[in-house]
Tab-separated table of C-alpha atoms in Angstrom:
chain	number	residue	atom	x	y	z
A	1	UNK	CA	-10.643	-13.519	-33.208
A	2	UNK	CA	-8.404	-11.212	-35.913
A	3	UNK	CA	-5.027	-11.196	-35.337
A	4	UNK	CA	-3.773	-7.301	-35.933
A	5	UNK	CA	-1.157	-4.392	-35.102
A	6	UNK	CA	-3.496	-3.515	-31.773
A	7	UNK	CA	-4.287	-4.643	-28.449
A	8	UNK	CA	-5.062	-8.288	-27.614
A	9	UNK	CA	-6.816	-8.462	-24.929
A	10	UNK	CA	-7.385	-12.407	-23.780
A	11	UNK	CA	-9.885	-13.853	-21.530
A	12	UNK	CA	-8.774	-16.604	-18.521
A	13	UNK	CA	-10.872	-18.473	-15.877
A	14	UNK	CA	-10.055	-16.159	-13.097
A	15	UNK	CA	-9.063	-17.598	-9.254
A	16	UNK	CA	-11.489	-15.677	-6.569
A	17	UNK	CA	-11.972	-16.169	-2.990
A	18	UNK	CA	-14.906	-18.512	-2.291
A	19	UNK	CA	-17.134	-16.214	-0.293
A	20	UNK	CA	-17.948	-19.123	2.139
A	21	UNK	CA	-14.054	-19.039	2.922
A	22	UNK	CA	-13.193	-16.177	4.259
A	23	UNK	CA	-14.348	-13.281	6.835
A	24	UNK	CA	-15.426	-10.817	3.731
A	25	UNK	CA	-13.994	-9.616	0.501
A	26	UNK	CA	-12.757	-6.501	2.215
A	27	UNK	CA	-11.219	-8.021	4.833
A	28	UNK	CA	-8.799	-10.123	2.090
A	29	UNK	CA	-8.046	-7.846	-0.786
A	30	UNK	CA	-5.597	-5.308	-0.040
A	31	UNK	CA	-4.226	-1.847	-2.248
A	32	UNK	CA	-1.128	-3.312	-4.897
A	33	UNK	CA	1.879	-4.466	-3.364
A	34	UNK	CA	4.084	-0.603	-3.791
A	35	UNK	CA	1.309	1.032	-1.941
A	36	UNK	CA	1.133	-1.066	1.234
A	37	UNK	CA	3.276	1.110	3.633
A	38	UNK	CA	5.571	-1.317	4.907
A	39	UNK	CA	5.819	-2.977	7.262
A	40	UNK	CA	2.809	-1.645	9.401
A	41	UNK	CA	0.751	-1.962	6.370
A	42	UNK	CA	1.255	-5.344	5.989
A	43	UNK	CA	0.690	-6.802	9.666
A	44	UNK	CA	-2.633	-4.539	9.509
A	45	UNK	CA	-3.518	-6.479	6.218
A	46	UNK	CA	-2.636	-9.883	7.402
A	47	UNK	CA	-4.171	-9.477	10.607
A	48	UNK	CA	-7.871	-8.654	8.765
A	49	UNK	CA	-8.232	-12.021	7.604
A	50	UNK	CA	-5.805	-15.031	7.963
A	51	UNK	CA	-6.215	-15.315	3.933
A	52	UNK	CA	-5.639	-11.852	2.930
A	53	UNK	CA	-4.272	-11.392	-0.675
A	54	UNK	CA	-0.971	-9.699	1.097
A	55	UNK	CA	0.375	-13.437	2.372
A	56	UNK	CA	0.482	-13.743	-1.277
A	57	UNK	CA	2.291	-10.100	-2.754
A	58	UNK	CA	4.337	-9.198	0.346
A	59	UNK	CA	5.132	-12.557	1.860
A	60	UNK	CA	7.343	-11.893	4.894
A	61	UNK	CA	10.566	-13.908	5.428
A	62	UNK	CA	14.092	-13.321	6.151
A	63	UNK	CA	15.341	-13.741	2.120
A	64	UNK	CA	13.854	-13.510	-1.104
A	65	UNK	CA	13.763	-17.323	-2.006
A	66	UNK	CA	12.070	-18.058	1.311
A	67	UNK	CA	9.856	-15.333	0.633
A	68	UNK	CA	9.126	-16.514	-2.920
A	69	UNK	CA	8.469	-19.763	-1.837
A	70	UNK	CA	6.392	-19.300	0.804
A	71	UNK	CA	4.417	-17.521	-1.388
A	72	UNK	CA	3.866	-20.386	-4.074
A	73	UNK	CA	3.332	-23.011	-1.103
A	74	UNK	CA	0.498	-20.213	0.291
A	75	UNK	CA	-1.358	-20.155	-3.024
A	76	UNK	CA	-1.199	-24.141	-3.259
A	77	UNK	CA	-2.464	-24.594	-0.029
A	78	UNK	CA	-5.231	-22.269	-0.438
A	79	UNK	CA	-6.333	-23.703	-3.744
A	80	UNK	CA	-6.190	-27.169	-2.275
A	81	UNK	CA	-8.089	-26.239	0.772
A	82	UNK	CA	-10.924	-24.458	-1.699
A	83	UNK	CA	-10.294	-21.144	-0.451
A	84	UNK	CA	-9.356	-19.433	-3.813
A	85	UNK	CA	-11.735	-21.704	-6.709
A	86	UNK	CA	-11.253	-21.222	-10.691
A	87	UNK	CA	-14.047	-19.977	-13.103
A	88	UNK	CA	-15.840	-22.048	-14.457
A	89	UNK	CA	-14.374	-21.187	-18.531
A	90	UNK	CA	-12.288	-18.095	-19.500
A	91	UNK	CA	-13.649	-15.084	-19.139
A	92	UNK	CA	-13.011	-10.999	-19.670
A	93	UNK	CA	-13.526	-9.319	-16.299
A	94	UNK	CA	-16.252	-6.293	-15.843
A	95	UNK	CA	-14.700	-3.916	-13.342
A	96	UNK	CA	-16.100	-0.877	-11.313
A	97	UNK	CA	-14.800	0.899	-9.134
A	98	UNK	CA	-17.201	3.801	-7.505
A	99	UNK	CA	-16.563	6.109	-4.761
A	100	UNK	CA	-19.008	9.554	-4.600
A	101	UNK	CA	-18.267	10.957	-7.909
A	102	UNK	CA	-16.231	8.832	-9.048
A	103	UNK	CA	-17.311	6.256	-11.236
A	104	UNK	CA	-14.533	3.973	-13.573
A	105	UNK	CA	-15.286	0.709	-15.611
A	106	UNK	CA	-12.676	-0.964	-17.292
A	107	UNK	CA	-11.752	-4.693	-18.639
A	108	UNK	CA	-9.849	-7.316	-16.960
A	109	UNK	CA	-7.943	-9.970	-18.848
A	110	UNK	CA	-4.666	-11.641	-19.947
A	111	UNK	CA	-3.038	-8.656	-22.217
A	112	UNK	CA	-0.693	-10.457	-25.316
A	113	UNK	CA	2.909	-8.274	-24.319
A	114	UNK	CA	3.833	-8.192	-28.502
A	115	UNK	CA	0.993	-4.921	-28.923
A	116	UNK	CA	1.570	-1.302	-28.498
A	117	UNK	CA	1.866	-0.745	-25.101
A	118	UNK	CA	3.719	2.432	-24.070
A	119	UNK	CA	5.447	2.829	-20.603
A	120	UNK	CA	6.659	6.552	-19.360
A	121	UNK	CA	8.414	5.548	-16.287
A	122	UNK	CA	11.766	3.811	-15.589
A	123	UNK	CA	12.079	1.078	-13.856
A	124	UNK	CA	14.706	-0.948	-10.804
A	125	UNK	CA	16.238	-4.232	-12.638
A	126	UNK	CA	16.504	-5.343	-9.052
A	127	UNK	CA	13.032	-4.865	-8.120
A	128	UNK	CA	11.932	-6.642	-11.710
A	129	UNK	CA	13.662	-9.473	-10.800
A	130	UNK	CA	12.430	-10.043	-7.540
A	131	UNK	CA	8.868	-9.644	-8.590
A	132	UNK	CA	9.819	-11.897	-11.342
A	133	UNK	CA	10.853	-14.531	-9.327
A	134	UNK	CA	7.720	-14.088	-6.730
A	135	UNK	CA	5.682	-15.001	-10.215
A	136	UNK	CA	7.440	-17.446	-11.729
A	137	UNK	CA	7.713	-19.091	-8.135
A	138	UNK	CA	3.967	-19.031	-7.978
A	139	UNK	CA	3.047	-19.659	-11.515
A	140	UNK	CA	0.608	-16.681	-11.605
A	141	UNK	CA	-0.304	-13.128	-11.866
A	142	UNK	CA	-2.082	-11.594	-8.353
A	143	UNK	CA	-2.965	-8.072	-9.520
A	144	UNK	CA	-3.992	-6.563	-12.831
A	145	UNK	CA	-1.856	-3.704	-13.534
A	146	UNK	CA	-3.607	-0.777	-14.779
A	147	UNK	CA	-3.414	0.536	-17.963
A	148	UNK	CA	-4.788	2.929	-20.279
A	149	UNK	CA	-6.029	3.863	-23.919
A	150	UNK	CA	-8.330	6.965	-25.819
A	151	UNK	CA	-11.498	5.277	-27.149
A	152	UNK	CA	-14.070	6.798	-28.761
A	153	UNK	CA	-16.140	8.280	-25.924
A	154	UNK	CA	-19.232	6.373	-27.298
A	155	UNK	CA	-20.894	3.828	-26.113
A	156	UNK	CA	-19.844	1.360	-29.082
A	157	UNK	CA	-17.358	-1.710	-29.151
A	158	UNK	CA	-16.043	-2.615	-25.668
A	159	UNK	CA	-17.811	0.094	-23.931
A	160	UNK	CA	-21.059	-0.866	-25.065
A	161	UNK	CA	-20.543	-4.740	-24.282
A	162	UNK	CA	-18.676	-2.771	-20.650
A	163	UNK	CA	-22.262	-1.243	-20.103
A	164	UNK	CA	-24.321	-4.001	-21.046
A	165	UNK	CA	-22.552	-5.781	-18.715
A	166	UNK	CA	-23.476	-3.809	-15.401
A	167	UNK	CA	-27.042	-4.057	-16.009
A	168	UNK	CA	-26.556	-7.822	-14.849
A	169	UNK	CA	-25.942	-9.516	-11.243
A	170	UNK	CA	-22.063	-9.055	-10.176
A	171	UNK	CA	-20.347	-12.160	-9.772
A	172	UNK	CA	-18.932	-10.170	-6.493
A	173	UNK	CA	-19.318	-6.605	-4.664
A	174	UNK	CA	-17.705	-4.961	-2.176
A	175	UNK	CA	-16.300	-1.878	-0.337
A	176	UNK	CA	-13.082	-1.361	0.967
A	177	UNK	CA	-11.622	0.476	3.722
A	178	UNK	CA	-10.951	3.506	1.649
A	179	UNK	CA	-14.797	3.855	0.582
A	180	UNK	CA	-14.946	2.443	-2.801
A	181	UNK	CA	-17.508	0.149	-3.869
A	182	UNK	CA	-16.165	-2.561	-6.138
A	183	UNK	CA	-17.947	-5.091	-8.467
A	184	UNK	CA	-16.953	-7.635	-10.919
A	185	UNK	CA	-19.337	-9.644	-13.718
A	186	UNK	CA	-17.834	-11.915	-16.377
A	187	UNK	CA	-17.972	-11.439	-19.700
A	188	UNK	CA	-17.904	-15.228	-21.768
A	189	UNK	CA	-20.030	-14.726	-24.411
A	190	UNK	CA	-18.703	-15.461	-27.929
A	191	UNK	CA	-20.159	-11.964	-29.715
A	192	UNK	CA	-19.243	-9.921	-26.658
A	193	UNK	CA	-15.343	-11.053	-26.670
A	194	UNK	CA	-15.531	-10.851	-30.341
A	195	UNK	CA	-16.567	-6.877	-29.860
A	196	UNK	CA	-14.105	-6.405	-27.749
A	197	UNK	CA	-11.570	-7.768	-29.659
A	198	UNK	CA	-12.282	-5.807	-32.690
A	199	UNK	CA	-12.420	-2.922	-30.496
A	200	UNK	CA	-9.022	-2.853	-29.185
A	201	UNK	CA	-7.239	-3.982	-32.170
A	202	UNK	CA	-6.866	-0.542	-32.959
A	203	UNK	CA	-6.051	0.903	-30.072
A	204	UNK	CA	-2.574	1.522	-28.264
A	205	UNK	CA	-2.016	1.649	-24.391
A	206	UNK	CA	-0.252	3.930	-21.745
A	207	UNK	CA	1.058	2.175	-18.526
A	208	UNK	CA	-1.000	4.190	-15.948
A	209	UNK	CA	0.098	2.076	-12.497
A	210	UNK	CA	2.435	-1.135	-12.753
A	211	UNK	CA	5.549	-0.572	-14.885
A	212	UNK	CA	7.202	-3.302	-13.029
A	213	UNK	CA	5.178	-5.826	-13.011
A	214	UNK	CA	4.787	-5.282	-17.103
A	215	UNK	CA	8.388	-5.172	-17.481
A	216	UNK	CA	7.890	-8.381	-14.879
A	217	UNK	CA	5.515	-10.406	-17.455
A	218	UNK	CA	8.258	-9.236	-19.978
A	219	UNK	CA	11.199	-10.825	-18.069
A	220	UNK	CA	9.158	-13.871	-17.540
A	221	UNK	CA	8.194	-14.457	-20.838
A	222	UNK	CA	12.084	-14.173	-22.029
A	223	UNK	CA	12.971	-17.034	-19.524
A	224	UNK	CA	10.343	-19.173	-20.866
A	225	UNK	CA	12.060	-21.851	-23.098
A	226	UNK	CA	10.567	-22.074	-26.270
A	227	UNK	CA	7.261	-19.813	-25.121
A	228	UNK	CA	5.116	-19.160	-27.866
A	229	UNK	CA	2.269	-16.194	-28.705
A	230	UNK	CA	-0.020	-19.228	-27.082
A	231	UNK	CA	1.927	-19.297	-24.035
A	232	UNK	CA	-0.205	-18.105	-20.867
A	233	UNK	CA	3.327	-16.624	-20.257
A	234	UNK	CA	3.135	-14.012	-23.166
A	235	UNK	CA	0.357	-12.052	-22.018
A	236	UNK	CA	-0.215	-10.762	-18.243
A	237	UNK	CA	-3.267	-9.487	-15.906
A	238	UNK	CA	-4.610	-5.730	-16.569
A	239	UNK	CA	-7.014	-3.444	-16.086
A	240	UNK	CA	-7.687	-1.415	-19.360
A	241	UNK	CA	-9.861	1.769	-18.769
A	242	UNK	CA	-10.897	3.725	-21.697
A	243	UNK	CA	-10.317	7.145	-20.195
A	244	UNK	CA	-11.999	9.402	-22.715
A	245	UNK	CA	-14.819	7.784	-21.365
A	246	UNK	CA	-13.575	7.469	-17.730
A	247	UNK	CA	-10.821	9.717	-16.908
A	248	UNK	CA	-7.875	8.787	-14.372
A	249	UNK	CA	-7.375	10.974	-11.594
A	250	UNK	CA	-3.460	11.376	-11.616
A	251	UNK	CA	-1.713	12.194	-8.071
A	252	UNK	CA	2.253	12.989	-7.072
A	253	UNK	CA	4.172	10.431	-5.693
A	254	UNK	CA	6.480	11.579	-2.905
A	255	UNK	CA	10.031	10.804	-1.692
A	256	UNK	CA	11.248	10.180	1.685
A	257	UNK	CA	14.750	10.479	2.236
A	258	UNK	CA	15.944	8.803	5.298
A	259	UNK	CA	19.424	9.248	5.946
A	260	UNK	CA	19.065	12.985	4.964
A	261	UNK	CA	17.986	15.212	7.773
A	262	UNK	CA	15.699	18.387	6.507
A	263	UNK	CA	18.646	20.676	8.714
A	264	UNK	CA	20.944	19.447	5.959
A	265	UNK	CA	18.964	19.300	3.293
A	266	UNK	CA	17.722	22.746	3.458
A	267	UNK	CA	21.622	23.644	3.799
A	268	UNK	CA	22.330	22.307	1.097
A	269	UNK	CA	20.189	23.360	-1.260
A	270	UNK	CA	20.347	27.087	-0.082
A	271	UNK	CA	21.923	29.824	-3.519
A	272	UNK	CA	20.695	26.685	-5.759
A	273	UNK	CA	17.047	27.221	-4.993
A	274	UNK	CA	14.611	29.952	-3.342
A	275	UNK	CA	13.595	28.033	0.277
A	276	UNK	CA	10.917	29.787	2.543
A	277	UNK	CA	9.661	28.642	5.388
A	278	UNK	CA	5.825	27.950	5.232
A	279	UNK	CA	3.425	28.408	8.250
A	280	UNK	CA	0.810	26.493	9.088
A	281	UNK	CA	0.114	22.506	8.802
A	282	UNK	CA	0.034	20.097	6.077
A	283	UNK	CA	-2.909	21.280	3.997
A	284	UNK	CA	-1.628	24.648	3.658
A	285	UNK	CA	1.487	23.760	2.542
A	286	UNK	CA	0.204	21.705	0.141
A	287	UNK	CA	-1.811	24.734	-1.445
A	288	UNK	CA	0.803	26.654	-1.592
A	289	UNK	CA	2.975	24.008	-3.492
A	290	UNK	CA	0.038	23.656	-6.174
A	291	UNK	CA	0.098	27.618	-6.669
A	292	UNK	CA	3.775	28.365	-6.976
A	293	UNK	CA	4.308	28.916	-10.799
A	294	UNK	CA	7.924	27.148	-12.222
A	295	UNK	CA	9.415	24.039	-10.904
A	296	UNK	CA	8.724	23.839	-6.805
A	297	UNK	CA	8.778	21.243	-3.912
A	298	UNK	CA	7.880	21.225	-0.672
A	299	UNK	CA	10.045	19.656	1.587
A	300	UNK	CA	9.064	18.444	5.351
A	301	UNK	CA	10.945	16.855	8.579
A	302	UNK	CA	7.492	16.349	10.577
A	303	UNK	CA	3.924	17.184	10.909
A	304	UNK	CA	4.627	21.428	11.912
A	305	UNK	CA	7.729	21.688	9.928
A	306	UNK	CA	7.435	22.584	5.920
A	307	UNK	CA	9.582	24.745	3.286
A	308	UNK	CA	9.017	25.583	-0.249
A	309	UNK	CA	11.716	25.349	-2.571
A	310	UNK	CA	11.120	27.311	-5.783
A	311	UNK	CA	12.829	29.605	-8.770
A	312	UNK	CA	15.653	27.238	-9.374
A	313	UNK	CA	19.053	28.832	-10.428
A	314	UNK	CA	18.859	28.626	-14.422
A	315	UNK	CA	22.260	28.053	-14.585
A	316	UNK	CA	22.125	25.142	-12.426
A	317	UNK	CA	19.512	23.318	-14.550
A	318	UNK	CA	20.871	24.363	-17.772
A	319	UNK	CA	24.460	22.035	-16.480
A	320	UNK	CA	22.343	19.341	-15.050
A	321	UNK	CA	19.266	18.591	-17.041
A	322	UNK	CA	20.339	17.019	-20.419
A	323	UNK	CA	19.333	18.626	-23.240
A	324	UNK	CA	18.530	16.048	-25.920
A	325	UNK	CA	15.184	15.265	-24.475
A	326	UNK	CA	12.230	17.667	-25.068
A	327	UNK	CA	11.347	21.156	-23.651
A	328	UNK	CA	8.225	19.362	-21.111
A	329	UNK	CA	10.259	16.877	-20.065
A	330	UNK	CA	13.400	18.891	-18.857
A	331	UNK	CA	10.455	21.307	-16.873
A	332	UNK	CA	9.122	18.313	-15.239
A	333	UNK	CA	9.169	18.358	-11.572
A	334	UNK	CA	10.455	14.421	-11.050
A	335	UNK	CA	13.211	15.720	-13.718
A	336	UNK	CA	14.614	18.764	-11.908
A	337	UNK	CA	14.035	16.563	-8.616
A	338	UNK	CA	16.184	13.291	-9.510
A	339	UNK	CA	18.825	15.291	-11.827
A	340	UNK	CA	19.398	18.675	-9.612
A	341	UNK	CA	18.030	17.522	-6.558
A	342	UNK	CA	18.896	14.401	-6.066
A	343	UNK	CA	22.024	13.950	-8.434
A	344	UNK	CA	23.537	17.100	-7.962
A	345	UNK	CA	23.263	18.829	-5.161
A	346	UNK	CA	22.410	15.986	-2.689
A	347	UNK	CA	24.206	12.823	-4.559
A	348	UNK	CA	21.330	10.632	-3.370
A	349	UNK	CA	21.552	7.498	-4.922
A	350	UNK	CA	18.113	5.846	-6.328
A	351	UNK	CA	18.323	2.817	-4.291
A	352	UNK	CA	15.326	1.247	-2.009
A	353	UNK	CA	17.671	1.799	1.136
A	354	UNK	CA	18.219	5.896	0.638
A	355	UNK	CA	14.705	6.884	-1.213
A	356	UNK	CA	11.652	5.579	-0.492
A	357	UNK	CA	8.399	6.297	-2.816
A	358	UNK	CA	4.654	6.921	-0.726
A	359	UNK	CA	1.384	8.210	-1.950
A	360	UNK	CA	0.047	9.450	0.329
A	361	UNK	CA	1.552	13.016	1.728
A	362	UNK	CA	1.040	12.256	5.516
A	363	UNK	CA	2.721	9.351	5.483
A	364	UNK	CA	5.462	11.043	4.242
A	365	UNK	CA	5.601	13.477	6.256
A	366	UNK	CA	5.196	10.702	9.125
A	367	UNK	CA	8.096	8.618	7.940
A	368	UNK	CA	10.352	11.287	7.354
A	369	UNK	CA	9.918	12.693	11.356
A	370	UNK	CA	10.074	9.016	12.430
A	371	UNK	CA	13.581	8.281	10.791
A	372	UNK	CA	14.957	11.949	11.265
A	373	UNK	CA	14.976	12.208	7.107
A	374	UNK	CA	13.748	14.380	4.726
A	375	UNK	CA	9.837	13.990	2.602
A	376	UNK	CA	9.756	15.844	-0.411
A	377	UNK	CA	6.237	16.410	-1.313
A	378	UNK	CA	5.504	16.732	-5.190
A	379	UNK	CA	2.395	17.589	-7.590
A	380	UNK	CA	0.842	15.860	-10.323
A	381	UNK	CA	1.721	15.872	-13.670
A	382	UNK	CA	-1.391	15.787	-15.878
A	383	UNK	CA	-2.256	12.491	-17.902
A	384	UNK	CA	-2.089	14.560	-21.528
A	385	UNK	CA	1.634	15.120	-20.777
A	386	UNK	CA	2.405	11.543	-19.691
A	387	UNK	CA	1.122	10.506	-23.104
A	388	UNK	CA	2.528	12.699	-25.154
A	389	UNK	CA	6.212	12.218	-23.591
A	390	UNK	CA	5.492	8.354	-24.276
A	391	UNK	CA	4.593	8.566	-27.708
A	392	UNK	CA	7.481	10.406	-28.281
A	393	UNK	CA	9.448	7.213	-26.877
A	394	UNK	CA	10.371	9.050	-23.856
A	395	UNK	CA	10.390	7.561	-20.108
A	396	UNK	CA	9.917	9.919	-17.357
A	397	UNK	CA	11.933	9.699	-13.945
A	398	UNK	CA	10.057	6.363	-12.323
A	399	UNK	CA	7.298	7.265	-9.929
A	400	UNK	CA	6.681	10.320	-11.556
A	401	UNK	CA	2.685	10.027	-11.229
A	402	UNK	CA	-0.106	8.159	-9.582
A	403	UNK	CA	-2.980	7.317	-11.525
A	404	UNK	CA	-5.799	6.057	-10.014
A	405	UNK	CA	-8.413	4.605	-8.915
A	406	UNK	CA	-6.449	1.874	-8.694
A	407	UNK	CA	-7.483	-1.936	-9.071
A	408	UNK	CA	-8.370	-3.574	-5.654
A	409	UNK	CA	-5.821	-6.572	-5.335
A	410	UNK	CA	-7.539	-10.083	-4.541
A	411	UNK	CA	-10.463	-9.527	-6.955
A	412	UNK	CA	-9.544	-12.213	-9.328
A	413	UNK	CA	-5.971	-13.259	-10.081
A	414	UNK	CA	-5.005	-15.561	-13.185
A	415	UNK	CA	-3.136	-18.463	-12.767
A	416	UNK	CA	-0.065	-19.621	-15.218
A	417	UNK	CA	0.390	-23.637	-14.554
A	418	UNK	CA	-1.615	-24.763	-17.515
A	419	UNK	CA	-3.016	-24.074	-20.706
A	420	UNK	CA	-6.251	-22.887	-19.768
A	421	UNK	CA	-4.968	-20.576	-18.147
């Protein structure tokens, strides 16, 4: 394969579930370990199956090294026992995901870290280090992050080999919970990885969903002693989706704030923005978020209880926002939130214990009303502006977006403990 400036895209023999093994597909795999709502989430997951993927992600102890071990001692067990079986040789990973209308293919393998990758969110040292030590515990990578890069649109290079692909048997199919049909075929032959390869070498990528877990396969690599470019430790497990040909859908992520009651909140805020009350439940609040013009939130205390915040002083942002970034970042929503919202007029702190980060809006909304707090609902910021603020080396405030579909954990997972890896 050519060695260039581009991606590097590497194939491994992938660990699955041996259907024989377990319940069903669906009832092991489980959404990536930031969108499990904790800690209901998990006890739904791990009741499904007793070998769901989330024993292995969100293992449940009283402190992080228990947790990290138990973790490692789960996935030895398992492999021992025959329940998750290697590939038979290294492989790229075929990878639909279709649900109605929407339809995305993509390519999973071991991604070399040294190409041009481009993040655009922050990210917690603290929660890069404990996912770091979860991995390096474990010796492997359990979910592909997803990323993404601006082909062609044709159906040339990796897209053709993508589409080729389908028209075989799947190596696996299922559908989850959440109605999406999911199927997996392996790609091993020479000319076909050789495509590929050529293919990507000229491309760059954009961090769609997993931030931390690349800056995780970052960390990990630095610790390695001595790790080379041939080190199954200097590449990690992705998803790469050409999205000129298969667009992302790109959703909010919203904030719960649980020591902040809305009462206070809404006090607080009051001469720095304009706050009506809205009528009506969820859904219409929503829609009247998504047509208010300018920077605008909507923030809730339970299920019958929303206000828009809108038309922020000028003044206000012009002393908070700094000014050496450019004009689309300082109008972002996540920007006026975390540096007028959050830093000045609240003094929240961005810590696990005083914000936490959902995707969906009615849980939210539920966990704000169940710890007496505060959800602040946000929209979407479109994909084109993600890129452009990363290829202008600029990070937006972390969890800005969701983009999505996202990969089904417990598909395939790559291990790290030898070379074949």
């Amino acid at each position: 394969m050519t060695s260039t400036d581009g991606l590097r895209l590497l194939p491994f023999r992938g660990l699955r579930y041996a259907p024989d093994r377990v319940s069903s597909l669906t009832a092991v795999t489980s959404p990536p370990y930031d969108v499990v709502v904790r800690p209901d989430g998990v006890r739904e997951l791990e009741t499904s199956d007793p070998y769901n993927i989330v024993r292995l992600i969100l293992p449940q102890a009283a402190d992080p090294t228990t947790r990290h071990r138990q973790a490692a001692d789960t996935l030895r067990r398992w492999r021992a026992e025959g329940v998750l079986t290697r590939d038979p040789e290294p492989a790229l990973y075929v990878y639909e995901q279709r649900c109605g209308d929407v339809l995305q293919r993509g390519l999973i393998g071991a991604l070399r870290l040294d190409g041009p990758v481009l993040p655009h969110e922050d990210v917690i040292p603290e929660v890069v280090e404990d996912r770091a030590a979860l991995m390096r515990a474990a010796a492997a990578n359990f979910e592909p992050l997803l990323l993404s890069y601006r082909g062609r649109g044709t159906a040339t290079g990796a897209t053709a080999v993508i589409e080729r692909t389908v028209r075989g048997a799947p190596l696996l199919a299922t559908t989850t919970e959440d109605g999406f049909a999911h199927r997996l075929w392996a790609v091993t032959d020479p000319a076909d990885l050789s495509a590929v390869d050529e293919d990507l070498s000229h491309q760059e990528a954009l961090i769609a969903d997993g931030h931390h877990r690349w800056a995780t396969y970052q960390r990990l690599h630095e610790q390695q002693p001595g790790a080379t470019a041939a080190s199954p430790w200097a590449s990690g497990l992705v998803l790469l989706v050409d999205t000129a040909r298969h667009p992302l859908q790109v959703r909010a992520i919203h904030r719960v704030l649980p020591h902040l009651p809305l009462a206070k909140a809404l006090a607080e805020v009051a001469g720095a923005f304009r706050v009506r009350r809205l009528p009506g439940e969820l859904p219409a609040a929503l829609k009247a978020l998504e047509e208010t013009a300018g920077s605008a939130f909507v923030l809730s205390g339970g299920p019958d209880d929303f206000h828009l915040l809108d038309r922020p002083d000028p003044g206000l942002l012009d002393r908070a926002i700094r000014t050496d970034r450019p004009e689309a970042w300082r109008r972002l929503d996540a920007t006026v939130l975390h540096s007028v919202l959050l830093d000045e007029i609240w003094r929240i702190p961005d810590h696990p214990s005083d914000i936490s980060y959902l995707h969906r809006t009615a849980d939210a909304v539920e966990q704000a009303a169940r710890h007496g707090g505060t959800a602040v609902l946000m929209r979407a910021t479109s994909e084109e502006t993600v890129r452009q603020l990363a290829q202008c080396g600029v990070t937006m405030p972390r969890k800005s977006t969701s983009f999505g579909p996202k990969p089904a954990t417990g598909l395939v997972l790559r291990t790290l403990d030898d070379a074949t890896s």
